[in-house]
Amino acid sequence: MTAQQPLTYEAFVGLAAADPAVVGLVLKGSQAHDGMTTRYSDHDLYVVLADGATTCLTRFEGHRTPELDLVVVSLSAFRTAGMPGFERYALARARVVLDRLGGGIARILADKARLSADEAFRDAGGWLDAYVNSLYRSVKNHRDGLVLAARLDAADSVRFLLDLLFALDRRPRPYNKYLEWELARHPLPGWETGVLLRAVDRISATGEVPLQRELFTRVEAAARQAGHGDVLDAWGEDLDLLRPR
C-alpha cells in the first residue's frame, strides 16, 4: 500500500483470510468491546500463523497506524500470550474474526479468560496482602494528619482491591478503561456493581476512612470464606485499625 492508500483493516482481513498459513485472526481492544469505540479507535489485530508456516504476511509484523495495529505470532506463541501478562484481559475479551481450528482459537481465548484454581488462589492471597498494606497505611496516615499520603495510599488500595476481587472470581482484572463495561456485563458475585463502583470512586478521590473500613468488612468476610484467613491473621491486632469503630 502507498502512503496515499494506507492498509485498512478490511483489506488486511481479506489478505489474511486468503492465506492458508493463517489459522486465526483475533480482534482486541475497543473494537472488541461493544459501545466503547470512538473516532480515535483503531483495530488491534492478532494474526495467528500455523507453527512453522511460511507466509509473506510476516512483513506486516509491527505494522502500526491510526487505523490498524498488527501482531503476527505463531500458534504456540499465541497460546502463551498474556499467560501471565498485561495482555491477558485484552485477549480474554477479544473477538474471533477467523478460526480455522474448528473452534480452537475460541478455546484458547476462553482459557485466558479463566484463571486456574491454583493461580487464582495464589494471586488472590498476594493481592489481599497488598490491599491490606495500602489500606493500613492510608488509615494510619489519616490518623496522623498526613492528608495527601492518606489519599494516595487509599488510591493504591483500590487498585489492589480490584485485582483481588477479580482473582477471587478467577478472572483477569480489566483495564481501568473497561472496568465499568466489564462489571455492567459480568458482575462480580456478591457485589452490587453500582455500590462497588461508587465506593471505588469515592475512596480514590477522598480516602474517606469510614467508607474504607466499611468496605474492608465485606472484603475480609469474602477473603476468609475463600480460604485466605491466614493472610489476614498475619496482620494481628493491626486489623483493628481497619474495622469500623
XYZ file of N, CA and C in Angstrom:
735
model
N 0.842 -1.190 0.000
C 0.000 0.000 0.000
C 0.889 1.256 0.000
N 0.438 2.299 -0.659
C 1.199 3.543 -0.702
C 0.804 4.422 0.470
N 1.562 5.523 0.628
C 1.231 6.448 1.695
C -0.149 7.042 1.479
N -0.549 7.165 0.181
C -1.856 7.720 -0.120
C -2.968 6.684 0.076
N -2.589 5.411 0.089
C -3.563 4.337 0.265
C -3.100 3.425 1.400
N -3.283 3.843 2.638
C -2.825 3.037 3.771
C -3.605 1.731 3.871
N -2.970 0.763 4.461
C -3.591 -0.543 4.645
C -4.754 -0.414 5.630
N -5.935 -0.814 5.197
C -7.108 -0.751 6.066
C -7.324 -2.096 6.753
N -8.132 -2.059 7.789
C -8.475 -3.291 8.499
C -9.170 -4.276 7.561
N -10.141 -3.805 6.825
C -10.891 -4.695 5.935
C -9.999 -5.300 4.864
N -9.082 -4.491 4.320
C -8.185 -5.003 3.285
C -7.256 -6.064 3.853
N -6.733 -5.832 5.051
C -5.823 -6.820 5.623
C -6.556 -8.114 5.963
N -7.746 -8.027 6.514
C -8.511 -9.240 6.819
C -8.726 -10.058 5.553
N -8.985 -9.376 4.447
C -9.137 -10.081 3.177
C -7.865 -10.806 2.767
N -6.715 -10.136 2.917
C -5.431 -10.767 2.609
C -5.180 -11.978 3.486
N -5.414 -11.807 4.790
C -5.123 -12.872 5.741
C -6.056 -14.065 5.542
N -7.311 -13.798 5.279
C -8.274 -14.881 5.115
C -7.961 -15.725 3.883
N -7.275 -15.132 2.906
C -6.913 -15.865 1.686
C -5.608 -16.629 1.834
N -4.938 -16.486 2.952
C -3.631 -17.113 3.164
C -3.795 -18.352 4.043
N -3.509 -19.551 3.534
C -3.709 -20.776 4.320
C -2.787 -20.888 5.533
N -1.739 -20.080 5.596
C -0.856 -20.113 6.765
C -1.526 -19.513 7.993
N -2.546 -18.701 7.765
C -3.237 -18.033 8.861
C -4.302 -18.967 9.423
N -4.178 -19.297 10.708
C -5.173 -20.167 11.345
C -6.151 -19.389 12.215
N -5.824 -18.110 12.480
C -6.741 -17.325 13.290
C -6.494 -15.835 13.190
N -7.551 -15.067 13.319
C -7.491 -13.615 13.437
C -8.305 -13.237 14.663
N -7.712 -12.436 15.525
C -8.349 -12.082 16.792
C -8.283 -10.575 16.988
N -9.436 -9.960 17.154
C -9.535 -8.516 17.327
C -9.681 -8.201 18.811
N -8.827 -7.299 19.306
C -8.903 -6.944 20.720
C -9.062 -5.429 20.862
N -9.176 -4.957 22.106
C -9.283 -3.528 22.352
C -10.701 -3.006 22.217
N -10.819 -1.721 21.987
C -12.134 -1.070 21.962
C -13.066 -1.669 20.920
N -12.498 -2.085 19.782
C -13.333 -2.637 18.716
C -13.977 -3.961 19.124
N -13.430 -4.600 20.154
C -13.992 -5.859 20.647
C -14.936 -5.653 21.826
N -15.084 -4.403 22.262
C -15.968 -4.082 23.380
C -17.123 -3.233 22.840
N -18.289 -3.825 22.754
C -19.446 -3.122 22.194
C -19.679 -1.802 22.914
N -19.814 -0.730 22.129
C -20.122 0.568 22.684
C -18.931 1.364 23.176
N -17.711 0.849 23.015
C -16.525 1.513 23.553
C -15.690 2.218 22.490
N -16.072 2.124 21.248
C -15.259 2.752 20.203
C -15.511 4.257 20.149
N -14.482 4.980 19.747
C -14.575 6.412 19.490
C -13.966 6.666 18.115
N -13.932 7.910 17.709
C -13.342 8.226 16.400
C -11.831 8.012 16.405
N -11.266 7.825 17.586
C -9.826 7.581 17.681
C -9.482 6.089 17.725
N -10.487 5.238 17.795
C -10.240 3.808 17.978
C -9.665 3.176 16.724
N -8.557 2.455 16.883
C -8.010 1.700 15.767
C -8.443 0.241 15.886
N -7.916 -0.609 15.016
C -8.180 -2.037 15.065
C -6.899 -2.735 15.505
N -6.958 -3.390 16.663
C -5.819 -4.147 17.186
C -6.049 -5.615 16.854
N -5.224 -6.154 15.976
C -5.489 -7.477 15.431
C -4.298 -8.415 15.634
N -4.580 -9.573 16.234
C -3.608 -10.659 16.292
C -3.763 -11.513 15.034
N -2.645 -11.789 14.388
C -2.614 -12.668 13.219
C -1.893 -13.937 13.651
N -2.625 -15.040 13.739
C -2.082 -16.286 14.278
C -1.734 -17.219 13.128
N -0.455 -17.585 13.060
C 0.033 -18.449 11.986
C 0.228 -19.875 12.481
N -0.004 -20.828 11.615
C 0.304 -22.214 11.947
C 1.785 -22.327 12.293
N 2.105 -23.140 13.278
C 3.501 -23.310 13.677
C 4.332 -23.799 12.488
N 5.432 -23.113 12.246
C 6.327 -23.499 11.155
C 5.889 -23.031 9.788
N 4.783 -22.312 9.705
C 4.282 -21.876 8.400
C 5.128 -20.743 7.850
N 5.186 -20.695 6.529
C 5.879 -19.604 5.831
C 4.845 -18.766 5.087
N 4.928 -17.451 5.282
C 3.977 -16.565 4.637
C 4.578 -15.170 4.490
N 4.180 -14.507 3.433
C 4.650 -13.139 3.232
C 3.990 -12.163 4.198
N 2.977 -12.609 4.926
C 2.305 -11.724 5.866
C 3.202 -11.344 7.046
N 4.284 -12.077 7.245
C 5.197 -11.718 8.339
C 5.803 -10.331 8.126
N 5.755 -9.833 6.916
C 6.284 -8.486 6.661
C 5.462 -7.414 7.357
N 4.257 -7.777 7.778
C 3.399 -6.818 8.465
C 3.599 -6.817 9.981
N 4.482 -7.665 10.494
C 4.722 -7.675 11.934
C 5.171 -6.285 12.395
N 4.522 -5.793 13.434
C 4.845 -4.462 13.941
C 4.155 -3.335 13.204
N 3.331 -3.656 12.204
C 2.598 -2.614 11.484
C 1.737 -1.827 12.461
N 1.850 -0.513 12.418
C 1.119 0.329 13.368
C 0.758 1.660 12.714
N -0.534 1.887 12.557
C -1.042 3.150 12.021
C -2.258 3.547 12.853
N -2.786 4.748 12.651
C -4.005 5.134 13.367
C -5.202 4.240 13.058
N -5.116 3.476 11.970
C -6.212 2.594 11.561
C -6.014 1.158 12.019
N -4.764 0.704 12.048
C -4.534 -0.733 12.189
C -3.210 -1.029 12.884
N -3.277 -1.813 13.961
C -2.095 -2.339 14.645
C -2.114 -3.852 14.524
N -0.991 -4.424 14.081
C -0.927 -5.859 13.849
C 0.130 -6.521 14.737
N -0.233 -7.688 15.260
C 0.713 -8.555 15.955
C 0.655 -9.900 15.251
N 1.763 -10.301 14.660
C 1.827 -11.564 13.912
C 2.589 -12.577 14.763
N 1.926 -13.675 15.134
C 2.533 -14.653 16.032
C 2.231 -16.074 15.561
N 3.051 -17.000 16.020
C 2.771 -18.415 15.773
C 1.660 -18.873 16.712
N 1.073 -20.006 16.394
C 0.015 -20.553 17.240
C 0.545 -20.843 18.645
N 1.751 -21.382 18.736
C 2.329 -21.681 20.056
C 2.508 -20.417 20.879
N 2.998 -19.360 20.229
C 3.185 -18.103 20.941
C 1.844 -17.503 21.352
N 0.840 -17.677 20.520
C -0.479 -17.142 20.849
C -1.068 -17.844 22.066
N -0.817 -19.140 22.194
C -1.342 -19.875 23.346
C -0.829 -19.297 24.664
N 0.411 -18.837 24.672
C 1.019 -18.358 25.914
C 0.923 -16.841 26.087
N 0.440 -16.125 25.097
C 0.344 -14.660 25.184
C -0.518 -14.252 26.376
N 0.038 -13.397 27.226
C -0.703 -12.922 28.382
C -0.849 -13.918 29.508
N -0.063 -14.969 29.479
C -0.215 -16.053 30.466
C 1.052 -16.240 31.292
N 1.350 -15.401 32.248
C 0.614 -14.197 32.620
C 1.099 -12.996 31.819
N 0.501 -11.862 32.054
C 0.930 -10.641 31.386
C -0.199 -9.663 31.208
N 0.174 -8.437 30.820
C -0.817 -7.367 30.711
C -1.816 -7.612 29.589
N -1.483 -8.493 28.642
C -2.388 -8.758 27.516
C -3.525 -9.704 27.879
N -3.477 -10.293 29.058
C -4.452 -11.353 29.342
C -5.892 -10.860 29.273
N -6.183 -9.722 29.911
C -7.564 -9.248 29.852
C -7.965 -8.900 28.427
N -7.070 -8.250 27.696
C -7.388 -7.862 26.319
C -7.771 -9.083 25.490
N -7.053 -10.176 25.684
C -7.346 -11.391 24.925
C -8.550 -12.137 25.501
N -8.761 -12.012 26.798
C -9.918 -12.664 27.405
C -11.229 -12.148 26.829
N -11.244 -10.866 26.472
C -12.449 -10.276 25.907
C -12.310 -9.978 24.412
N -11.353 -10.598 23.776
C -11.140 -10.378 22.345
C -12.232 -11.060 21.523
N -12.306 -10.675 20.257
C -13.331 -11.193 19.348
C -12.674 -12.014 18.243
N -13.170 -13.202 18.030
C -12.644 -14.065 16.976
C -13.165 -13.591 15.620
N -12.231 -13.266 14.731
C -12.582 -12.854 13.376
C -12.463 -14.036 12.413
N -11.475 -14.890 12.672
C -11.252 -16.072 11.835
C -10.729 -17.184 12.723
N -11.304 -18.378 12.575
C -10.869 -19.538 13.363
C -10.868 -20.758 12.453
N -9.676 -21.132 11.990
C -9.551 -22.298 11.114
C -9.250 -23.571 11.900
N -9.365 -23.502 13.206
C -9.053 -24.659 14.041
C -10.307 -25.303 14.612
N -11.438 -25.067 13.973
C -12.679 -25.681 14.437
C -13.068 -25.267 15.839
N -12.854 -23.998 16.156
C -13.157 -23.500 17.497
C -11.942 -23.455 18.401
N -10.796 -23.880 17.888
C -9.584 -23.907 18.706
C -9.124 -22.535 19.156
N -9.244 -21.542 18.280
C -8.853 -20.175 18.658
C -9.764 -19.669 19.776
N -11.057 -19.930 19.648
C -12.004 -19.518 20.684
C -11.698 -20.200 22.013
N -11.295 -21.454 21.983
C -10.980 -22.167 23.224
C -9.735 -21.586 23.887
N -8.760 -21.176 23.078
C -7.559 -20.543 23.644
C -7.940 -19.258 24.367
N -8.808 -18.464 23.760
C -9.254 -17.230 24.398
C -10.027 -17.523 25.680
N -10.844 -18.560 25.656
C -11.610 -18.922 26.852
C -10.682 -19.320 27.996
N -9.589 -19.987 27.685
C -8.616 -20.365 28.712
C -7.973 -19.128 29.342
N -7.763 -18.105 28.527
C -7.166 -16.871 29.052
C -8.156 -16.123 29.950
N -9.429 -16.299 29.706
C -10.463 -15.579 30.459
C -10.724 -16.198 31.823
N -10.180 -17.370 32.073
C -10.462 -18.080 33.328
C -9.161 -18.506 33.991
N -8.876 -17.929 35.156
C -7.685 -18.331 35.901
C -7.876 -19.738 36.454
N -6.808 -20.508 36.499
C -6.899 -21.814 37.135
C -7.136 -21.614 38.628
N -7.645 -22.649 39.290
C -7.929 -22.534 40.719
C -6.667 -22.206 41.503
N -5.571 -22.875 41.180
C -4.314 -22.634 41.902
C -3.797 -21.221 41.642
N -3.841 -20.800 40.393
C -3.372 -19.467 40.033
C -4.211 -18.401 40.733
N -5.528 -18.577 40.714
C -6.415 -17.599 41.335
C -6.178 -17.516 42.839
N -5.996 -18.665 43.480
C -5.789 -18.669 44.931
C -4.473 -17.987 45.287
N -3.436 -18.314 44.545
C -2.124 -17.693 44.797
C -2.179 -16.189 44.579
N -2.752 -15.776 43.466
C -2.812 -14.349 43.152
C -3.682 -13.599 44.151
N -4.807 -14.191 44.524
C -5.706 -13.522 45.462
C -5.018 -13.292 46.801
N -4.238 -14.256 47.257
C -3.522 -14.083 48.511
C -2.546 -12.920 48.454
N -1.843 -12.792 47.341
C -0.896 -11.692 47.175
C -1.589 -10.348 47.091
N -2.688 -10.284 46.335
C -3.418 -9.020 46.205
C -4.073 -8.624 47.522
N -4.549 -9.616 48.281
C -5.152 -9.327 49.584
C -4.133 -8.684 50.516
N -2.948 -9.242 50.571
C -1.908 -8.689 51.433
C -1.543 -7.265 51.008
N -1.453 -7.043 49.695
C -1.137 -5.704 49.186
C -2.262 -4.717 49.500
N -3.496 -5.164 49.378
C -4.642 -4.313 49.694
C -4.623 -3.909 51.163
N -4.442 -4.873 52.056
C -4.422 -4.576 53.483
C -3.269 -3.633 53.807
N -2.128 -3.840 53.177
C -0.967 -2.987 53.422
C -1.274 -1.525 53.083
N -1.828 -1.294 51.892
C -2.130 0.075 51.481
C -3.259 0.675 52.310
N -4.252 -0.128 52.621
C -5.361 0.351 53.449
C -4.862 0.746 54.836
N -4.025 -0.088 55.423
C -3.464 0.206 56.743
C -2.677 1.513 56.720
N -1.860 1.692 55.692
C -1.077 2.924 55.579
C -1.992 4.140 55.418
N -3.070 3.978 54.641
C -3.986 5.083 54.423
C -4.650 5.507 55.727
N -5.185 4.542 56.451
C -5.879 4.857 57.697
C -4.907 5.434 58.730
N -3.714 4.858 58.803
C -2.726 5.354 59.763
C -2.280 6.774 59.415
N -2.080 7.041 58.127
C -1.678 8.391 57.711
C -2.784 9.404 57.990
N -4.032 8.990 57.784
C -5.152 9.873 58.094
C -5.164 10.185 59.588
N -4.954 9.168 60.398
C -4.912 9.367 61.853
C -3.826 10.363 62.250
N -2.696 10.320 61.530
C -1.551 11.161 61.868
C -1.574 12.513 61.167
N -2.665 12.813 60.457
C -2.807 14.114 59.821
C -2.073 14.274 58.505
N -1.653 13.173 57.894
C -0.937 13.214 56.611
C -1.955 13.004 55.493
N -2.615 14.092 55.133
C -3.787 14.007 54.263
C -3.444 13.481 52.869
N -2.428 14.053 52.249
C -2.077 13.623 50.903
C -1.632 12.165 50.891
N -0.782 11.795 51.824
C -0.309 10.409 51.901
C -1.476 9.450 52.097
N -2.436 9.852 52.920
C -3.606 9.009 53.171
C -4.410 8.790 51.899
N -4.599 9.848 51.112
C -5.366 9.716 49.858
C -4.618 8.868 48.841
N -3.312 9.068 48.744
C -2.537 8.288 47.781
C -2.555 6.811 48.132
N -2.412 6.506 49.410
C -2.461 5.098 49.825
C -3.854 4.509 49.621
N -4.877 5.326 49.807
C -6.241 4.859 49.548
C -6.422 4.503 48.074
N -5.888 5.344 47.201
C -5.974 5.060 45.767
C -5.217 3.781 45.421
N -4.055 3.595 46.034
C -3.304 2.350 45.812
C -4.121 1.147 46.276
N -4.779 1.284 47.408
C -5.543 0.154 47.944
C -6.665 -0.254 47.003
N -7.272 0.711 46.319
C -8.350 0.408 45.374
C -7.820 -0.441 44.226
N -6.630 -0.099 43.753
C -6.036 -0.888 42.663
C -5.862 -2.345 43.086
N -5.309 -2.552 44.270
C -5.105 -3.917 44.752
C -6.430 -4.608 45.061
N -7.401 -3.841 45.552
C -8.708 -4.417 45.835
C -9.343 -4.990 44.584
N -9.299 -4.244 43.487
C -9.911 -4.730 42.253
C -9.202 -5.977 41.738
N -7.870 -5.989 41.805
C -7.141 -7.202 41.431
C -7.612 -8.380 42.280
N -7.777 -8.143 43.571
C -8.219 -9.199 44.489
C -9.602 -9.714 44.139
N -10.549 -8.809 43.959
C -11.924 -9.237 43.723
C -12.057 -10.032 42.432
N -11.332 -9.619 41.394
C -11.399 -10.379 40.146
C -10.686 -11.721 40.281
N -9.592 -11.750 41.034
C -8.907 -13.031 41.248
C -9.794 -13.995 42.022
N -10.536 -13.486 43.001
C -11.450 -14.345 43.749
C -12.509 -14.966 42.845
N -12.825 -14.283 41.757
C -13.781 -14.828 40.778
C -13.072 -15.519 39.620
N -11.754 -15.701 39.769
C -10.930 -16.401 38.771
C -10.968 -15.712 37.411
N -10.898 -14.385 37.440
C -10.894 -13.600 36.207
C -9.734 -12.615 36.219
N -9.150 -12.332 35.045
C -8.153 -11.258 34.982
C -8.848 -9.919 35.167
N -8.199 -9.030 35.889
C -8.797 -7.717 36.110
C -8.804 -6.921 34.811
N -9.914 -6.257 34.513
C -9.951 -5.414 33.293
C -9.090 -4.173 33.459
N -8.663 -3.628 32.347
C -8.016 -2.323 32.374
C -9.033 -1.311 32.918
N -8.537 -0.237 33.508
C -9.438 0.771 34.079
C -10.457 1.267 33.058
N -10.027 1.385 31.818
C -10.919 1.863 30.759
C -12.162 0.998 30.624
N -12.011 -0.307 30.880
C -13.105 -1.245 30.657
C -13.761 -1.726 31.948
N -13.388 -1.144 33.092
C -13.930 -1.629 34.363
C -15.453 -1.543 34.407
N -16.003 -0.382 34.095
C -17.461 -0.236 34.131
C -18.123 -1.118 33.079
N -17.525 -1.197 31.900
C -18.052 -2.059 30.841
C -18.103 -3.513 31.313
N -17.022 -3.965 31.913
C -16.918 -5.351 32.367
C -17.946 -5.659 33.446
N -18.042 -4.790 34.438
C -18.941 -5.065 35.553
C -20.405 -4.946 35.147
N -20.700 -4.094 34.178
C -22.084 -3.984 33.707
C -22.540 -5.279 33.036
N -21.621 -5.975 32.394
C -21.961 -7.193 31.657
C -21.627 -8.468 32.410
N -20.647 -8.384 33.285
C -20.202 -9.569 34.038
C -19.949 -9.159 35.493
N -21.013 -8.969 36.271
C -20.848 -8.507 37.655
C -20.035 -9.505 38.489
N -19.390 -8.981 39.510
C -18.687 -9.838 40.456
C -19.702 -10.455 41.414
N -19.671 -11.754 41.602
C -20.634 -12.402 42.503
C -20.561 -11.814 43.913
N -21.724 -11.507 44.458
C -21.787 -10.998 45.816
C -21.584 -9.503 45.937
N -21.363 -8.818 44.799
C -21.128 -7.376 44.833
C -22.118 -6.677 43.906
N -22.814 -5.688 44.439
C -23.687 -4.868 43.604
C -22.810 -3.878 42.862
N -22.861 -3.932 41.549
C -21.932 -3.158 40.727
C -21.951 -1.674 41.042
N -23.136 -1.082 41.117
C -23.225 0.345 41.373
C -22.622 0.733 42.710
N -22.884 -0.071 43.740
C -22.352 0.207 45.076
C -20.838 0.118 45.075
N -20.312 -0.916 44.432
C -18.859 -1.093 44.388
C -18.186 0.047 43.640
N -18.730 0.422 42.493
C -18.114 1.491 41.706
C -18.163 2.829 42.428
N -19.250 3.093 43.104
C -19.335 4.352 43.857
C -18.317 4.371 44.996
N -18.145 3.246 45.659
C -17.161 3.177 46.744
C -15.748 3.363 46.207
N -15.440 2.693 45.104
C -14.126 2.819 44.481
C -13.865 4.265 44.061
N -14.866 4.886 43.481
C -14.736 6.273 43.036
C -14.472 7.200 44.224
N -15.266 7.064 45.257
C -15.153 7.978 46.403
C -13.845 7.764 47.171
N -13.475 6.515 47.369
C -12.239 6.239 48.104
C -11.037 6.760 47.331
N -11.031 6.568 46.017
C -9.920 7.053 45.198
C -9.801 8.569 45.267
N -10.953 9.247 45.349
C -10.951 10.705 45.318
C -10.701 11.336 46.679
N -11.193 10.686 47.740
C -11.175 11.342 49.052
C -10.412 10.590 50.131
N -10.248 9.276 49.967
C -9.621 8.480 51.026
C -10.477 8.400 52.280
N -11.772 8.542 52.127
C -12.696 8.577 53.266
C -12.540 7.323 54.126
N -12.144 7.504 55.383
C -11.812 6.375 56.247
C -13.028 5.533 56.622
N -14.155 6.113 57.047
C -15.304 5.261 57.378
C -15.731 4.360 56.214
N -15.691 4.891 55.002
C -16.060 4.086 53.846
C -15.033 3.000 53.599
N -13.752 3.300 53.771
C -12.720 2.280 53.619
C -12.927 1.153 54.625
N -13.248 1.517 55.857
C -13.467 0.499 56.887
C -14.704 -0.344 56.581
N -15.752 0.307 56.121
C -16.970 -0.421 55.763
C -16.694 -1.417 54.645
N -15.937 -0.980 53.652
C -15.603 -1.864 52.534
C -14.728 -3.014 53.002
N -13.783 -2.712 53.886
C -12.894 -3.768 54.380
C -13.680 -4.872 55.082
N -14.742 -4.523 55.785
C -15.554 -5.537 56.458
C -16.066 -6.577 55.473
N -16.519 -6.111 54.312
C -17.023 -7.034 53.299
C -15.889 -7.831 52.661
N -14.768 -7.159 52.428
C -13.626 -7.843 51.819
C -13.088 -8.908 52.764
N -12.999 -8.586 54.039
C -12.493 -9.563 54.999
C -13.360 -10.811 55.008
N -14.664 -10.644 55.021
C -15.570 -11.791 55.028
C -15.397 -12.637 53.775
N -15.304 -11.969 52.620
C -15.149 -12.705 51.356
C -13.812 -13.428 51.303
N -12.760 -12.776 51.791
C -11.434 -13.386 51.753
C -11.357 -14.591 52.683
N -11.933 -14.471 53.857
C -11.920 -15.613 54.782
C -12.726 -16.780 54.217
N -13.850 -16.467 53.604
C -14.668 -17.526 53.005
C -13.910 -18.242 51.892
N -13.031 -17.515 51.201
C -12.253 -18.097 50.106
C -10.987 -18.806 50.590
N -10.769 -18.819 51.902
C -9.638 -19.569 52.434
C -8.384 -18.760 52.679
N -8.506 -17.428 52.750
C -7.332 -16.573 52.915
C -7.229 -15.978 54.325
N -7.801 -16.670 55.294
C -7.749 -16.183 56.655
C -6.335 -16.051 57.198
N -5.426 -16.918 56.729
C -4.052 -16.849 57.234
C -3.368 -15.548 56.828
N -3.693 -15.041 55.621
C -3.116 -13.776 55.172
C -3.573 -12.645 56.081
N -4.842 -12.653 56.429
C -5.384 -11.610 57.291
C -4.857 -11.743 58.718
N -4.831 -12.966 59.218
C -4.409 -13.175 60.601
C -2.953 -12.788 60.821
N -2.149 -12.824 59.772
C -0.746 -12.430 59.899
C -0.608 -10.956 60.280
N -1.666 -10.169 60.054
C -1.634 -8.756 60.420
C -1.956 -8.525 61.894
N -2.420 -9.558 62.572
C -2.650 -9.474 64.004
C -3.584 -8.340 64.396
N -3.216 -7.631 65.474
C -4.065 -6.564 66.004
C -4.137 -5.348 65.088
N -3.251 -5.262 64.101
C -3.299 -4.117 63.177
C -4.629 -4.059 62.428
N -5.289 -5.214 62.300
C -6.576 -5.215 61.604
C -7.628 -4.408 62.349
N -7.450 -4.245 63.645
C -8.433 -3.483 64.414
C -8.571 -2.056 63.899
N -7.451 -1.508 63.380
C -7.475 -0.157 62.860
C -8.305 -0.053 61.590
N -8.516 -1.179 60.930
C -9.195 -1.187 59.646
C -10.686 -1.490 59.756
N -11.122 -1.884 60.920
C -12.510 -2.269 61.110
C -13.325 -1.084 61.591
N -14.649 -1.081 61.280
C -15.493 0.036 61.709
C -15.447 0.251 63.221
N -15.517 1.510 63.615
C -15.480 1.875 65.038
C -16.896 2.010 65.592
